[in-house]
Tab-separated table of C-alpha atoms in Angstrom:
chain	number	residue	atom	x	y	z
A	267	MET	CA	-31.309	-21.005	28.138
A	268	PRO	CA	-32.950	-20.017	24.841
A	269	TYR	CA	-36.736	-19.803	24.856
A	270	TRP	CA	-37.178	-22.315	22.018
A	271	LEU	CA	-35.164	-24.866	23.991
A	272	GLU	CA	-37.385	-24.369	27.052
A	273	ILE	CA	-40.424	-25.018	24.842
A	274	ILE	CA	-38.936	-28.230	23.457
A	275	ILE	CA	-37.911	-29.457	26.923
A	276	ASN	CA	-41.319	-28.709	28.471
A	277	PHE	CA	-43.187	-30.324	25.590
A	278	SER	CA	-40.946	-33.401	25.597
A	279	PHE	CA	-41.094	-34.055	29.336
A	280	ALA	CA	-44.863	-33.521	29.466
A	281	TRP	CA	-45.270	-35.936	26.554
A	282	VAL	CA	-43.063	-38.535	28.242
A	283	ALA	CA	-44.933	-38.166	31.562
A	284	SER	CA	-48.302	-38.622	29.880
A	285	VAL	CA	-47.232	-41.600	27.796
A	286	GLY	CA	-45.493	-43.181	30.796
A	287	PHE	CA	-48.638	-42.913	32.903
A	288	ALA	CA	-50.706	-44.205	29.979
A	289	LEU	CA	-48.478	-47.273	29.831
A	290	ILE	CA	-48.932	-47.829	33.581
A	291	ILE	CA	-52.728	-47.794	33.325
A	292	ASN	CA	-52.782	-50.015	30.188
A	293	VAL	CA	-54.064	-47.558	27.618
A	294	PRO	CA	-54.405	-49.223	24.187
A	295	HIS	CA	-51.200	-48.826	22.211
A	296	ARG	CA	-53.024	-47.205	19.291
A	297	ALA	CA	-53.893	-44.283	21.609
A	298	LEU	CA	-50.489	-43.691	23.228
A	299	LEU	CA	-49.216	-41.003	20.863
A	300	LEU	CA	-52.403	-38.981	21.202
A	301	CYS	CA	-52.317	-39.396	25.001
A	302	GLY	CA	-48.856	-37.855	24.961
A	303	LEU	CA	-50.000	-35.086	22.653
A	304	SER	CA	-52.958	-34.329	24.918
A	305	GLY	CA	-50.772	-34.131	28.022
A	306	ALA	CA	-48.101	-32.064	26.308
A	307	ALA	CA	-50.649	-29.617	24.896
A	308	GLY	CA	-52.276	-29.217	28.300
A	309	TRP	CA	-48.913	-28.645	29.945
A	310	MET	CA	-47.869	-26.114	27.304
A	311	ALA	CA	-51.118	-24.193	27.833
A	312	TYR	CA	-50.420	-24.215	31.571
A	313	TRP	CA	-46.762	-23.227	31.101
A	314	TRP	CA	-47.519	-20.326	28.769
A	315	ASP	CA	-50.203	-19.065	31.127
A	316	ILE	CA	-47.722	-19.147	33.988
A	317	GLN	CA	-45.275	-17.220	31.770
A	318	PHE	CA	-47.977	-14.567	31.213
A	319	HIS	CA	-48.790	-14.428	34.971
A	320	PHE	CA	-52.358	-15.778	34.749
A	321	GLY	CA	-51.989	-17.373	38.176
A	322	ARG	CA	-52.298	-20.932	39.363
A	323	LEU	CA	-56.091	-21.147	39.082
A	324	GLY	CA	-56.354	-19.745	35.559
A	325	SER	CA	-53.390	-21.704	34.278
A	326	ASN	CA	-54.675	-25.025	35.562
A	327	LEU	CA	-58.162	-24.238	34.294
A	328	LEU	CA	-56.897	-23.542	30.788
A	329	GLY	CA	-54.580	-26.569	30.825
A	330	ALA	CA	-57.411	-28.873	31.873
A	331	LEU	CA	-59.700	-27.272	29.272
A	332	VAL	CA	-57.166	-28.023	26.527
A	333	VAL	CA	-56.737	-31.619	27.753
A	334	GLY	CA	-60.501	-32.086	27.939
A	335	ILE	CA	-61.219	-30.698	24.470
A	336	LEU	CA	-58.420	-32.709	22.884
A	337	GLY	CA	-59.637	-35.810	24.736
A	338	ILE	CA	-63.117	-35.416	23.222
A	339	PHE	CA	-61.726	-35.092	19.683
A	340	PHE	CA	-59.171	-37.880	20.100
A	341	ALA	CA	-61.848	-40.187	21.508
A	342	ARG	CA	-63.881	-39.719	18.323
A	343	ILE	CA	-60.830	-40.264	16.142
A	344	LYS	CA	-59.610	-43.429	17.894
A	345	LYS	CA	-63.066	-44.655	18.985
A	346	CYS	CA	-62.016	-44.949	22.638
A	347	PRO	CA	-63.576	-43.556	25.837
A	348	VAL	CA	-62.636	-39.961	26.649
A	349	THR	CA	-61.034	-41.056	29.915
A	350	VAL	CA	-58.369	-42.924	27.941
A	351	PHE	CA	-57.004	-39.516	26.892
A	352	ASN	CA	-58.011	-37.367	29.857
A	353	ILE	CA	-56.452	-39.354	32.695
A	354	PRO	CA	-52.909	-39.582	31.275
A	355	GLY	CA	-53.222	-36.079	29.843
A	356	ILE	CA	-53.905	-34.500	33.206
A	357	VAL	CA	-50.876	-36.083	34.912
A	358	PRO	CA	-48.492	-33.163	34.233
A	359	LEU	CA	-50.986	-30.763	35.868
A	360	VAL	CA	-51.564	-32.739	39.069
A	361	PRO	CA	-50.159	-30.840	42.074
A	362	GLY	CA	-48.124	-33.687	43.566
A	363	VAL	CA	-45.393	-31.623	45.195
A	364	PRO	CA	-47.707	-29.304	47.176
A	365	ALA	CA	-49.756	-32.317	48.310
A	366	TYR	CA	-46.614	-34.088	49.482
A	367	GLN	CA	-45.384	-30.955	51.240
A	368	ALA	CA	-48.777	-30.512	52.941
A	369	VAL	CA	-48.721	-34.042	54.312
A	370	ARG	CA	-45.132	-33.610	55.412
A	371	ALA	CA	-45.981	-30.332	57.185
A	372	MET	CA	-48.885	-32.053	58.961
A	373	VAL	CA	-46.623	-34.869	60.120
A	374	GLU	CA	-44.094	-32.348	61.413
A	375	GLY	CA	-46.843	-30.460	63.250
A	376	LYS	CA	-46.678	-27.271	61.127
A	377	MET	CA	-50.421	-26.923	60.772
A	378	ALA	CA	-50.477	-23.328	59.427
A	379	GLU	CA	-48.101	-24.245	56.602
A	380	ALA	CA	-50.078	-27.428	55.923
A	381	GLU	CA	-53.330	-25.452	55.653
A	382	ASP	CA	-51.807	-23.089	53.080
A	383	LEU	CA	-50.495	-25.972	51.002
A	384	LEU	CA	-53.771	-27.872	51.201
A	385	LEU	CA	-55.581	-24.754	50.035
A	386	LYS	CA	-53.273	-24.585	46.999
A	387	VAL	CA	-53.957	-28.246	46.232
A	388	ALA	CA	-57.705	-27.705	46.571
A	389	ILE	CA	-57.601	-24.676	44.254
A	390	VAL	CA	-55.736	-26.650	41.605
A	391	ALA	CA	-58.114	-29.616	41.946
A	392	ILE	CA	-61.129	-27.338	41.569
A	393	ALA	CA	-59.556	-25.644	38.541
A	394	ILE	CA	-58.900	-29.005	36.886
A	395	ALA	CA	-62.473	-30.145	37.551
A	396	MET	CA	-63.852	-26.882	36.156
A	397	GLY	CA	-61.638	-27.230	33.079
A	398	PHE	CA	-62.979	-30.704	32.348
A	399	MET	CA	-66.537	-29.546	32.929
A	400	LEU	CA	-66.088	-26.625	30.518
A	401	ALA	CA	-64.466	-28.928	27.957
A	402	GLN	CA	-67.467	-31.246	28.120
A	403	MET	CA	-69.813	-28.311	27.556
A	404	VAL	CA	-67.735	-26.981	24.641
A	405	GLY	CA	-67.650	-30.447	23.079
A	406	GLU	CA	-71.403	-30.931	23.369
A	407	VAL	CA	-72.136	-27.514	21.849
A	408	PHE	CA	-69.652	-28.094	19.022
A	409	PHE	CA	-71.016	-31.492	18.057
A	410	ARG	CA	-74.620	-30.276	18.390
A	411	ILE	CA	-73.860	-27.483	15.898
A	412	ILE	CA	-72.215	-29.986	13.534
A	413	ASN	CA	-75.201	-32.352	13.753
A	414	ASN	CA	-77.684	-29.516	13.149
A	415	ARG	CA	-75.789	-28.470	10.010
A	416	LYS	CA	-75.847	-32.034	8.717
A	417	LYS	CA	-79.596	-32.260	9.316
A	418	LYS	CA	-80.200	-28.971	7.488
A	419	LYS	CA	-78.165	-30.170	4.492
A	420	ASN	CA	-80.164	-33.401	4.362
A	421	LEU	CA	-83.470	-31.500	4.385
A	422	LEU	CA	-82.494	-29.333	1.406
């Protein structure tokens, strides 16, 4: 499969997943396109990092960082809470398959396998949380710099 086609397929399915989840949780219709863009951008950051062998932790961290930063900017543009963009945007990064496999392994009594899978899920969850935390910090610093520049221009 050509590389450009893989990019289009990954972007499209991530966008559809994000918009579909946004519809389920009743996101305002004026924010749907940007929810899809946020989720697709986060997934593409994750996918490219996986392609460059950054590992699961780094890839999820960068994907969540992209979703978080875009959520902050989109919230200002559409005048909506940041969670409107962050929750649907993070859906493509959620480790649903390893969580399901961990529960299934526990039910079948394979505790060693279940522990490994739960550790993977925990690592991804921590990476996503760290990505959102870093995005919040980057957003606050960025808007503080912008506000300081505006104040300096008004003083002159």
